Coordinates of C-alpha atoms and ligand atoms in Angstrom, one line a residue:
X1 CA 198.9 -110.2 -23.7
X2 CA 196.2 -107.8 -24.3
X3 CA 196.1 -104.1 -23.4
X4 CA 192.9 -105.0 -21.5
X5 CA 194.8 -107.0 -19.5
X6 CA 196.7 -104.1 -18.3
X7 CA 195.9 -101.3 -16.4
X8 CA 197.0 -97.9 -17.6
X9 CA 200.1 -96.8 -15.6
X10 CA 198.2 -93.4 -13.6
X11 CA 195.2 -95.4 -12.4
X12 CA 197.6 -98.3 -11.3
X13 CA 199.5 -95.4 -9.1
X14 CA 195.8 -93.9 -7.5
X15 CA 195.0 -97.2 -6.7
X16 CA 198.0 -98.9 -5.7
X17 CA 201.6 -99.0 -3.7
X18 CA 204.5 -100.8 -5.3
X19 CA 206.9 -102.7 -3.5
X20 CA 210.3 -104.2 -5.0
X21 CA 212.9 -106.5 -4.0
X22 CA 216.2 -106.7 -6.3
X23 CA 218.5 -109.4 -6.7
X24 CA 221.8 -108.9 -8.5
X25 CA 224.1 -111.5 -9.6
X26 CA 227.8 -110.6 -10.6
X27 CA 229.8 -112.7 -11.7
X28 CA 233.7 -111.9 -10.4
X29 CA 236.4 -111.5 -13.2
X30 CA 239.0 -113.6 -10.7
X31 CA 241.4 -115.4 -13.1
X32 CA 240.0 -119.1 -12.3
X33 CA 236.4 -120.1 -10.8
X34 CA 235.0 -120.4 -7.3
X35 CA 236.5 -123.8 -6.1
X36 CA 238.6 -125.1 -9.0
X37 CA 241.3 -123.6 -10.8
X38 CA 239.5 -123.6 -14.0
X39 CA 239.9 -120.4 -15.8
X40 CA 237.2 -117.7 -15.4
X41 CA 237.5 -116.1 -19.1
X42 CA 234.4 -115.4 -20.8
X43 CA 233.4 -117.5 -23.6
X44 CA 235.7 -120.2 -25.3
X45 CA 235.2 -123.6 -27.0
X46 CA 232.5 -125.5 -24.9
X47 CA 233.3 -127.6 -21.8
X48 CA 236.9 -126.7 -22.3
X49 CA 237.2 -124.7 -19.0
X50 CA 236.1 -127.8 -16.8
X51 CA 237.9 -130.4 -14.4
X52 CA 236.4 -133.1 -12.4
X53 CA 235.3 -130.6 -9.5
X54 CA 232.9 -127.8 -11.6
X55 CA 231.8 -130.9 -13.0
X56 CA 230.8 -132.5 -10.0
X57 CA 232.4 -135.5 -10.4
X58 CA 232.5 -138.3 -7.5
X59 CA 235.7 -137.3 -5.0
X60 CA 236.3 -134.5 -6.8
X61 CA 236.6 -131.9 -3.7
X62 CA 236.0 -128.2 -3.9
X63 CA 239.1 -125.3 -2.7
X64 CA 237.4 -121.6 -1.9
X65 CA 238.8 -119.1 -4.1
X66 CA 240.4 -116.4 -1.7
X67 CA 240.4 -113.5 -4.3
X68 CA 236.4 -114.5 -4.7
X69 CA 236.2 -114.1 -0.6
X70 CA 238.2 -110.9 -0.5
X71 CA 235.8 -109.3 -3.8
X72 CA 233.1 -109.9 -1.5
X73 CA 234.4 -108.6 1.5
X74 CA 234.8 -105.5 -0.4
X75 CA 231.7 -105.0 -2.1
X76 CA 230.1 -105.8 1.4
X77 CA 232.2 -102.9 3.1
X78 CA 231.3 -100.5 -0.2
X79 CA 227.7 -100.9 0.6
X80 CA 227.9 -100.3 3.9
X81 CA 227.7 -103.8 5.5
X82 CA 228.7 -105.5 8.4
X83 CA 231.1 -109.0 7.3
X84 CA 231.1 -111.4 9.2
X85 CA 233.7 -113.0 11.5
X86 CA 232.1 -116.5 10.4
X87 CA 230.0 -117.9 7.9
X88 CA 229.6 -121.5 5.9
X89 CA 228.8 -122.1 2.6
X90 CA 225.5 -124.5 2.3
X91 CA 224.5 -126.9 -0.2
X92 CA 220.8 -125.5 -2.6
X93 CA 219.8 -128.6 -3.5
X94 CA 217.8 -128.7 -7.2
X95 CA 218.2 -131.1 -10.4
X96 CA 218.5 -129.3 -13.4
X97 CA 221.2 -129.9 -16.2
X98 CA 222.7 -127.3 -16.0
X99 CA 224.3 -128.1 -12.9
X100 CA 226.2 -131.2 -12.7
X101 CA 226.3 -131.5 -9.1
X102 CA 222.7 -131.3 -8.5
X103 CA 223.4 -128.6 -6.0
X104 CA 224.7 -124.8 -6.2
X105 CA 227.0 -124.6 -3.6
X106 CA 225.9 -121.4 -2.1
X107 CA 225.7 -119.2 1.3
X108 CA 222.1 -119.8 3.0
X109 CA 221.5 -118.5 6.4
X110 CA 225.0 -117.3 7.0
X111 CA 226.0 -114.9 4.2
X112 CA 229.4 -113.3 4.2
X113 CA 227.9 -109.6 4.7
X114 CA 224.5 -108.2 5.8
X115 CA 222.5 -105.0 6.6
X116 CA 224.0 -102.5 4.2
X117 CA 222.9 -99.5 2.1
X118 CA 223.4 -98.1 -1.0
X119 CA 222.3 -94.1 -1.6
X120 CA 220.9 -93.6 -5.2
X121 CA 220.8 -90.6 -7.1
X122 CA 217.6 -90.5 -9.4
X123 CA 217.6 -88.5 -12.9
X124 CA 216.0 -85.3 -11.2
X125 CA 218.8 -85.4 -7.9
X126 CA 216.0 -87.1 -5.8
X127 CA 218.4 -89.3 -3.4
X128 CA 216.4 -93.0 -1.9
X129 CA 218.6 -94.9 0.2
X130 CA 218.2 -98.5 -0.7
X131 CA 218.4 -100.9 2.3
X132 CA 221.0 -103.9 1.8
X133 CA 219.5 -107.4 3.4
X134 CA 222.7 -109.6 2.2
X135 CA 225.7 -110.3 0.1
X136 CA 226.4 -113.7 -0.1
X137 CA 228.8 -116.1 -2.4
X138 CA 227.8 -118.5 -4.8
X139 CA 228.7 -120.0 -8.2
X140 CA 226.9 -119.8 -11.2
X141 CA 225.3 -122.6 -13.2
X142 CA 226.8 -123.7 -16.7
X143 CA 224.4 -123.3 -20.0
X144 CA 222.3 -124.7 -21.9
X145 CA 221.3 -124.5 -25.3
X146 CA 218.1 -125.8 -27.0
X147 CA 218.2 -126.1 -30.5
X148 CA 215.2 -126.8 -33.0
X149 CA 212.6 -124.9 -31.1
X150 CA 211.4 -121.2 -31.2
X151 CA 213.2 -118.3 -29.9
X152 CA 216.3 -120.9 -27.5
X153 CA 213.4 -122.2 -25.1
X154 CA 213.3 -125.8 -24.2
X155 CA 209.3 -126.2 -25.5
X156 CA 209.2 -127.7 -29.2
X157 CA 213.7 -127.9 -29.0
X158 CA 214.5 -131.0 -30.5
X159 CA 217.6 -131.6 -28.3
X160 CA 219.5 -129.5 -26.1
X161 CA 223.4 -129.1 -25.4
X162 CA 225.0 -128.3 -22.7
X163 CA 228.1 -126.2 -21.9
X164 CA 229.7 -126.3 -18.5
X165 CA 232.4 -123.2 -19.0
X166 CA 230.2 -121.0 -16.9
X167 CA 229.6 -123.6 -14.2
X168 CA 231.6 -122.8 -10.5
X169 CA 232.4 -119.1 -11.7
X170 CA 232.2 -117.1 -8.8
X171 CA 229.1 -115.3 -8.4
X172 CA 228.0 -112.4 -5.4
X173 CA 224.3 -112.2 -4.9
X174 CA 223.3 -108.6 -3.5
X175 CA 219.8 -109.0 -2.2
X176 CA 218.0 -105.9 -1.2
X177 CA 215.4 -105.4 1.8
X178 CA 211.9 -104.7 0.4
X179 CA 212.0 -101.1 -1.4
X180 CA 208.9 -99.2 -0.1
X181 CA 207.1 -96.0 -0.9
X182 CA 208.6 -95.0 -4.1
X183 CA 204.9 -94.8 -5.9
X184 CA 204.9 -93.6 -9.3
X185 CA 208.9 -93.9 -9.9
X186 CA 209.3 -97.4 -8.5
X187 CA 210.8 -98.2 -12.2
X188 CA 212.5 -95.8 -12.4
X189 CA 214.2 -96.8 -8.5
X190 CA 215.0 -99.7 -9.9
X191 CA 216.9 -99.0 -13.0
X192 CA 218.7 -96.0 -11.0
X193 CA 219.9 -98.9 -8.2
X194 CA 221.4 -101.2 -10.8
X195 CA 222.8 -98.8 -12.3
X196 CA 224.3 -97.1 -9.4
X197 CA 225.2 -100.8 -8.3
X198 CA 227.3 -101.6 -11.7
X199 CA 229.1 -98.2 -11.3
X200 CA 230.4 -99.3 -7.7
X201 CA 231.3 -102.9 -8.7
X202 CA 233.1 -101.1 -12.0
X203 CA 234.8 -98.7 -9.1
X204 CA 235.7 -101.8 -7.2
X205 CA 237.4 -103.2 -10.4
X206 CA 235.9 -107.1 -9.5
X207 CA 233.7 -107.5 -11.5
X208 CA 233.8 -106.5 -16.0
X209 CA 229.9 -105.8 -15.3
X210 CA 228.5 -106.4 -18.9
X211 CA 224.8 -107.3 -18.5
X212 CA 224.8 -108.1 -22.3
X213 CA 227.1 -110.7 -21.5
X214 CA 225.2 -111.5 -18.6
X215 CA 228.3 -111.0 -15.8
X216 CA 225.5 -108.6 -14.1
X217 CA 221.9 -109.4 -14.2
X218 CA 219.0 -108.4 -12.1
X219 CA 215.5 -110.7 -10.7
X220 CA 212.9 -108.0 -9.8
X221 CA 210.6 -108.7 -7.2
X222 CA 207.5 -106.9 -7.6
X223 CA 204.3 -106.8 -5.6
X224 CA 201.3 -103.9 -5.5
X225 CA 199.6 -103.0 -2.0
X226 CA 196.3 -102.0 -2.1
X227 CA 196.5 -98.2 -1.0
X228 CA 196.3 -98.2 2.8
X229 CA 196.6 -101.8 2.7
X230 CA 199.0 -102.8 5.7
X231 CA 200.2 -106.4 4.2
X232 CA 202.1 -107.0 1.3
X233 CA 200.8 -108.7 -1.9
X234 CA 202.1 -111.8 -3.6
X235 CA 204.9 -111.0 -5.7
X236 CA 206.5 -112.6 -9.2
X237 CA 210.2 -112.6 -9.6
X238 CA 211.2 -111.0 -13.1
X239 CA 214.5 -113.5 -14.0
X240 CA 217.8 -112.2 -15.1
X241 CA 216.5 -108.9 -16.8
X242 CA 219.8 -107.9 -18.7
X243 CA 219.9 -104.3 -19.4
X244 CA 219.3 -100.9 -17.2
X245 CA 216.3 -100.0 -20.0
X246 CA 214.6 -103.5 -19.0
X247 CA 215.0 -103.5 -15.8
X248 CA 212.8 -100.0 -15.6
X249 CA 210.1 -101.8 -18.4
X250 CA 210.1 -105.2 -16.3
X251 CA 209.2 -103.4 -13.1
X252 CA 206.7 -101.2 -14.7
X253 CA 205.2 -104.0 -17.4
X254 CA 204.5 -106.0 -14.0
X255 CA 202.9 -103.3 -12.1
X256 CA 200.2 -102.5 -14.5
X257 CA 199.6 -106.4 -15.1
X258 CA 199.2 -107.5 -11.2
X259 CA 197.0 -104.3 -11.1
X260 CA 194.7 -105.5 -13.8
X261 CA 194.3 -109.0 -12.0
X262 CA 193.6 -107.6 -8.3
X263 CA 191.2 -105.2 -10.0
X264 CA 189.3 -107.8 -11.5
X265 CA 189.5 -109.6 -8.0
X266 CA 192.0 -112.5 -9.1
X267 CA 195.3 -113.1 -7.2
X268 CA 198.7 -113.0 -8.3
X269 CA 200.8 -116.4 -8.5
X270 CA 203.4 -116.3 -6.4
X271 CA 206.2 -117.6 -9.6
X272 CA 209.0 -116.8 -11.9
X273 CA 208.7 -114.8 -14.6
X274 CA 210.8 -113.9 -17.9
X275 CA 211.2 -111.0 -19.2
X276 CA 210.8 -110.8 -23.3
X277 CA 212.9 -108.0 -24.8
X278 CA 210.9 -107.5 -27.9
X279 CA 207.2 -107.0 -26.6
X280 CA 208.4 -105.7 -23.3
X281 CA 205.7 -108.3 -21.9
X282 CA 206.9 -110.8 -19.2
X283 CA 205.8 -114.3 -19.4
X284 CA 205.1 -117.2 -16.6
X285 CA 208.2 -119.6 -15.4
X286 CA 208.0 -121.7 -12.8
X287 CA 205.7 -121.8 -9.7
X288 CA 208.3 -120.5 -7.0
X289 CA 209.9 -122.7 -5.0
X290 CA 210.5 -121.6 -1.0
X291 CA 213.6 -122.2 0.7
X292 CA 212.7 -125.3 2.2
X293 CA 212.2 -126.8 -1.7
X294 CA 215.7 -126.8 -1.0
X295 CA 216.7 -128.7 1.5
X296 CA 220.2 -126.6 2.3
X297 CA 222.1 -127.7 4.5
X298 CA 226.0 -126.5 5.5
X299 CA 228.8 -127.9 2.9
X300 CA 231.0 -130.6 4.5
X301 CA 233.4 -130.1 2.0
X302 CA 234.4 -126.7 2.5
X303 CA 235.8 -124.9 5.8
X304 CA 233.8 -122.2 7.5
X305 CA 235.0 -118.3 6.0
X306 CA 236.2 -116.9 9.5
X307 CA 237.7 -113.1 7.9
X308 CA 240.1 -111.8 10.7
X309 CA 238.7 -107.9 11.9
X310 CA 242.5 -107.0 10.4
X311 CA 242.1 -108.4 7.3
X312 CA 238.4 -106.7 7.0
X313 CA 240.2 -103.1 8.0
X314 CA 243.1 -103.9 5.5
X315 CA 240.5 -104.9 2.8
X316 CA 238.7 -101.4 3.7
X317 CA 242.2 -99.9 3.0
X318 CA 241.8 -101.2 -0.6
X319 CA 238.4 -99.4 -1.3
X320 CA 238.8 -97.2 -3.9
X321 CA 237.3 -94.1 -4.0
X322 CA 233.8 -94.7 -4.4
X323 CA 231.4 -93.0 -7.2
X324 CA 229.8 -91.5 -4.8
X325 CA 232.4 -89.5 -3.1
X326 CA 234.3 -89.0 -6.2
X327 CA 231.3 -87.1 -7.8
X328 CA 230.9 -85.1 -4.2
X329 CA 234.6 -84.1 -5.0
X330 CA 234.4 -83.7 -8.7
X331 CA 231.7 -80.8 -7.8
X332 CA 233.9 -79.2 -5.8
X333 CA 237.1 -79.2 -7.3
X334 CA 235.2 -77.9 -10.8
X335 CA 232.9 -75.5 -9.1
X336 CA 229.9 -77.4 -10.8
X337 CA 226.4 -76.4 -9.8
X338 CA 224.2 -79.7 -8.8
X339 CA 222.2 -79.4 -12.4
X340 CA 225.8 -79.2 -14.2
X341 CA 226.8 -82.2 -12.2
X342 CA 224.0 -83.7 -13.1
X343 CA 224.0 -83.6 -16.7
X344 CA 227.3 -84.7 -16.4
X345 CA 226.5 -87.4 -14.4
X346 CA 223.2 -88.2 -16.9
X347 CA 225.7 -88.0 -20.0
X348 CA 228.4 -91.1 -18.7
X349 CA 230.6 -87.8 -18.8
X350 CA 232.8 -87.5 -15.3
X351 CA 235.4 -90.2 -16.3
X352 CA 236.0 -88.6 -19.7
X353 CA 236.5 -85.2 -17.9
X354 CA 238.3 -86.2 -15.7
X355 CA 240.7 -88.3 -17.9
X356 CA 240.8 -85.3 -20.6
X357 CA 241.7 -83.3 -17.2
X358 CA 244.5 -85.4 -16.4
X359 CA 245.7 -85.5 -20.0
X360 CA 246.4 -81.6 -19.4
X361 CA 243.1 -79.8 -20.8
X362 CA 241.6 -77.8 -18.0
X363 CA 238.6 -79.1 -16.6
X364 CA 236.5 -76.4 -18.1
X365 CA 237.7 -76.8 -21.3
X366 CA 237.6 -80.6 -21.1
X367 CA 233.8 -80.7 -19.9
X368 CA 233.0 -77.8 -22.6
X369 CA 234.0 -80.6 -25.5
X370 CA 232.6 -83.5 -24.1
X371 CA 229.3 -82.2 -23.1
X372 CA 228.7 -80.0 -26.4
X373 CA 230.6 -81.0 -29.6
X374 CA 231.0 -84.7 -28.8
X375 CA 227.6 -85.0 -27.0
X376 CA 226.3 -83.8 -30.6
X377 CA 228.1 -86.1 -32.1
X378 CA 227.6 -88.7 -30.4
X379 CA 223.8 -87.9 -30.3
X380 CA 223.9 -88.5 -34.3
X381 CA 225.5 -91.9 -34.2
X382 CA 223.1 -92.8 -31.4
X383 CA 226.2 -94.2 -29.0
X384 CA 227.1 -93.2 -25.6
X385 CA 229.5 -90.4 -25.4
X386 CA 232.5 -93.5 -24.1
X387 CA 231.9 -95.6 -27.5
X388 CA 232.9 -92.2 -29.5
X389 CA 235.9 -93.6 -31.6
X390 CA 238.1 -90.5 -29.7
X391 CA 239.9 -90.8 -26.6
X392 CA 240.9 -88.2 -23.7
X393 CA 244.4 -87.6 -24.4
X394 CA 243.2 -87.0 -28.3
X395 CA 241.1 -84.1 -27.1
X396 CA 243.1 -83.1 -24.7
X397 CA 246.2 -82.6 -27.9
X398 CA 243.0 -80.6 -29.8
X399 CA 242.3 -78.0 -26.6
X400 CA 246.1 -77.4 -26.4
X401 CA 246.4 -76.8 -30.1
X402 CA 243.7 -74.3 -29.4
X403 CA 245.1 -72.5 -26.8
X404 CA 248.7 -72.7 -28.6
X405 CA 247.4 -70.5 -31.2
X406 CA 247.9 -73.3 -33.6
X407 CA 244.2 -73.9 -34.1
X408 CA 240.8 -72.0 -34.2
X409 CA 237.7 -73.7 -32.4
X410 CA 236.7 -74.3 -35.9
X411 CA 239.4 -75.4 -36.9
X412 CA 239.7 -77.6 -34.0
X413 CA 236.2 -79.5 -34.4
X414 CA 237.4 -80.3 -38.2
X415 CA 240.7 -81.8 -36.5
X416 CA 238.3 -84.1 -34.5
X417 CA 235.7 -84.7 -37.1
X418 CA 238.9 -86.5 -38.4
X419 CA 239.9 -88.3 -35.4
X420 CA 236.4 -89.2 -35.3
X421 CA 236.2 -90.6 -39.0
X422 CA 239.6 -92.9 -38.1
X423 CA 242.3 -90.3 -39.6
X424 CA 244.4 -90.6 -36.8
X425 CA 246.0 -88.5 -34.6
X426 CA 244.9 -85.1 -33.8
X427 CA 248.4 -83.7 -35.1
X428 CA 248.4 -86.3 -38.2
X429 CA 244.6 -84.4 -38.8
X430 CA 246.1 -80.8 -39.0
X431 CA 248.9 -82.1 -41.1
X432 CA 246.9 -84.3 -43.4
X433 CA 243.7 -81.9 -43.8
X434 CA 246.0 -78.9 -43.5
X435 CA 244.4 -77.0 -41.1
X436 CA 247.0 -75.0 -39.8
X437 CA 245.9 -71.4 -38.5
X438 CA 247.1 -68.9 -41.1
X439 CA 249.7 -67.1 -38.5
X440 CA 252.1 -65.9 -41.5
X441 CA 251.1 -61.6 -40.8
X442 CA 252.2 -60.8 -44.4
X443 CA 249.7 -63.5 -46.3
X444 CA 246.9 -62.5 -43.1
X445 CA 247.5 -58.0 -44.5
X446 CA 247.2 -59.0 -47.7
X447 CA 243.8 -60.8 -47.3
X448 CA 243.1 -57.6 -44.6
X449 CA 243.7 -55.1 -47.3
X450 CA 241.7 -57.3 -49.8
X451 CA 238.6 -56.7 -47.2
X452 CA 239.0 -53.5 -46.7
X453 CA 239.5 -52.4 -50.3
X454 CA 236.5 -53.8 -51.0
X455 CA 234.3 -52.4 -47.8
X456 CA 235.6 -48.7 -48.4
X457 CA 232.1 -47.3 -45.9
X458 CA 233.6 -49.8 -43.0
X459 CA 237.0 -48.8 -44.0
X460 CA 236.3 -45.2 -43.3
X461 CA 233.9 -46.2 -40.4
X462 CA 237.3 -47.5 -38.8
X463 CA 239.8 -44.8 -39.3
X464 CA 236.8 -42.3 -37.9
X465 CA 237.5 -45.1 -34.3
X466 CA 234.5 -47.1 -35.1
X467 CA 236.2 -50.3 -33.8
X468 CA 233.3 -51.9 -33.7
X469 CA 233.0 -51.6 -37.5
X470 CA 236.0 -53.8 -37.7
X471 CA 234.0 -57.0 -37.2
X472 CA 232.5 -57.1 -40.6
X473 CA 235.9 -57.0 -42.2
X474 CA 237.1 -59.6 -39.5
X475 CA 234.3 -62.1 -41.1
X476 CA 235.4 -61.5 -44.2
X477 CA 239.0 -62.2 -43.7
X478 CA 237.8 -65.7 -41.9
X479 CA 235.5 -66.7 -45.4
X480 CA 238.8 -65.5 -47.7
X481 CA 240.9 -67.9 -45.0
X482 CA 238.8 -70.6 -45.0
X483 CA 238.4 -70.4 -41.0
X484 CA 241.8 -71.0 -41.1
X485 CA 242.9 -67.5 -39.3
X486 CA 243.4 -66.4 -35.9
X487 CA 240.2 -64.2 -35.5
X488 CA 241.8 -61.6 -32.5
X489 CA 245.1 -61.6 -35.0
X490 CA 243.1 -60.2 -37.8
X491 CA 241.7 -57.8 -35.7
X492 CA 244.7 -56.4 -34.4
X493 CA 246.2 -56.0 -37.9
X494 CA 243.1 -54.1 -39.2
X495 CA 243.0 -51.5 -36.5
X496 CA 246.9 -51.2 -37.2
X497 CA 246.1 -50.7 -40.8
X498 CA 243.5 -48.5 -40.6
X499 CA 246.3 -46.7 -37.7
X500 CA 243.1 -46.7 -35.4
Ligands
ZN601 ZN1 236.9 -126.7 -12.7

């Protein structure tokens, strides 16, 4: 693709309105698959988590997983839906060999929850409500793997293999309404939705949500609307983008391509489209299929879902507290201002805090160290503040070292510096590094008396009740320490000294 096939990003905006539709599939960490009671675990030797029914074999009969049902009830209730007192599972009918029964069993026209919302916070505090259309329950297809071609695709492979482990793990489809009016930021909407998605299915614990692993992966519908325009364009659907940052690139890569065609008076192809990681390009799948390419029709084999409105409000008992409210209460119980929120929010930070918090270390403490020192560090190994290699109760042990006395704040970011190189234990640091604070007042007056000797102006500026004078000999008692003293200590023992 050429840059003259695209239009630059600002003109596409003057000229044109975005509108997105986002699917999300996550796949449910239940122990064993949607109607079998083959185990769910990630990976493993191919086609060893398989029986005759997620392979589709004749008679086989499929069972609904009731821990699947109830992980969509409550994702439906967290996103504000309404669940349904009935609803049927229906046959998608499609060949494709990665799918043994030449049908996904699926939910069609009756999905388990509808007409939700889910509130996301962008970057800058800008909150768009995102309208919910559906959550329904499916299962996922198995693998396949191409081999002797370029880059895994099935053009130029010389044969292809097929693993069915994946097949009949539970899957939820959340399908939103169309997203409207978001302009210039519609990337940016949609990275902020799937992320503020995966931290509510994470909240909701049913789901491990790793999109490198693919357990949570997003289709972008994208279409452009001439300004003023009142009909939508044809839009491409943008396959199982799998990270936050492509998600955003997807969504914008597509916007300044459909621009370039409609400004050249082509039309866009209503199709599939894959997103290439490297480039940040999408390329042409499939010509879309409609619904009625798929024949559904409602699963004989399976009874209707009838939820009872008691086991609903039960299940709505279970609902954790949600990220939302948590960081409404988090604000409040730390006295944050909405930029120090945010920036907490921005830096994966709140669960740290909070954890550090609970360890002991007072929340102002505990947010000072995450969101300077490790931030920093962090920052220079280019990972996320969570992969540092230090856990909250660790810095938790190195603020109450501090405030026991037993450790200077530079004495205390050596002690992590070691927990961070794999030294152990914040205690096992001090021990090993010796980094002890120099608390022994007969070692501290001879170093004192060292200083002054050797500063006789300050010396006199002190006895004359210059206090203030005493901060050049306090430095010079932290260099002869190595750090290693308690800096108000020395103070104290060089007014006493000087009898000031
Ligand atoms: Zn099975």
């Amino acid at each position: 693709m050429t840059t003259a096939e695209l239009m630059d990003y600002a003109e596409v905006i003057t000229r044109f309105d975005p509108v997105l539709g986002l699917e999300v599939h996550v796949e449910l960490s239940t122990a064993t698959k949607m109607f079998c009671g083959c185990s769910n675990k990630f990976g493993g030797e191919p086609n060893t988590h398989v029986c005759p029914t997620c392979l589709g074999l004749p008679g086989s009969l499929p069972v609904v997983n009731a821990v699947a049902v109830e992980s969509a009830i409550r994702i439906g209730l967290a996103l504000n839906c309404e669940i349904a007192p009935w609803c049927r599972f229906a046959r998608k009918n499609y060949f494709y060999p990665d799918m043994p029964k030449n049908f996904q069993t699926s939910q069609y026209d009756e999905p388990i929850a509808f007409n939700g919302y889910l509130d996301v916070t962008l970057d800058d505090g800008e909150v768009v409500r995102v309208q919910i259309e559906r959550a329904h329950m499916e299962e996922d297809t198995g693998k396949s793997l191409h081999v002797g071609g370029t880059s895994g695709r099935i053009h130029g492979a010389e044969h292809s293999l097929l693993d069915y482990n994946r097949a009949g793990v539970p899957l939820i489809e959340i399908v939103t309404k169309t997203i409207e009016g978001t302009g210039e930021r519609a990337p940016e909407v949609a990275r902020a939705y799937v992320s503020t998605l995966r931290d509510l299915l994470q909240a909701l614990d049913v789901s491990d949500v790793r999109m490198d692993q693919g357990s949570l992966r997003c289709d972008a519908n994208v279409s452009l609307m001439e300004r003023g325009a009142a009909e939508f364009g044809t839009r491409t659907e943008t396959k199982n983008v799998n990270s936050l940052r492509s998600v955003e690139r997807a969504v914008r890569f597509e916007m300044t391509r459909q621009a370039a065609i409609l400004a050249a008076g082509g039309s866009i192809l209503q199709e599939t489209r894959h997103f290439e990681e490297a480039s940040g390009t999408t390329r042409a799948g499939r010509r879309k299929e409609t619904s009625e390419d798929y024949r559904y029709f409602p699963e004989p084999d399976l009874v209707p879902i009838a939820p009872s409105a008691d086991w609903v409000e039960e299940l709505r008992g279970t609902l954790p507290e949600l990220p939302a409210e948590r960081r409404k209460r988090v604000q409040a119980d730390w006295s944050l201002t909405d930029l120090e929120l945010r920036d907490l929010v921005n830096a994966g930070a709140i669960d740290l805090v909070a954890a550090t918090a609970d360890a002991g270390a007072p929340p102002a403490e505990a947010r000072s160290w995450w969101m300077s020192y490790l931030s920093q560090q962090a920052n220079t190994r280019g990972v996320d503040l969570g992969a540092l290699p230090i856990t909250p109760g660790q810095v938790a042990r190195v603020i109450a070292l501090v405030a026991d006395g037993a450790l200077t704040n530079k004495l205390a970011r050596d002690v992590v510096d070691g927990v961070l190189a794999g030294e152990g234990e914040p205690d096992h640091v001090v021990e090993t590094r010796g980094l002890k604070v120099v608390s022994d007042d007969s070692a501290l007056y001879a170093a004192v008396d060292e200083a002054l000797a050797a500063n006789p102006d300050v010396a006199t500026k002190i006895r004359e009740g210059k206090h203030a004078a005493a901060g050049a000999i306090v430095g010079a008692v932290m260099k002869a320490t190595q750090g290693q003293a308690d800096a108000k200590r020395v103070r104290e023992l060089i007014l006493t000294r000087c009898g000031a």
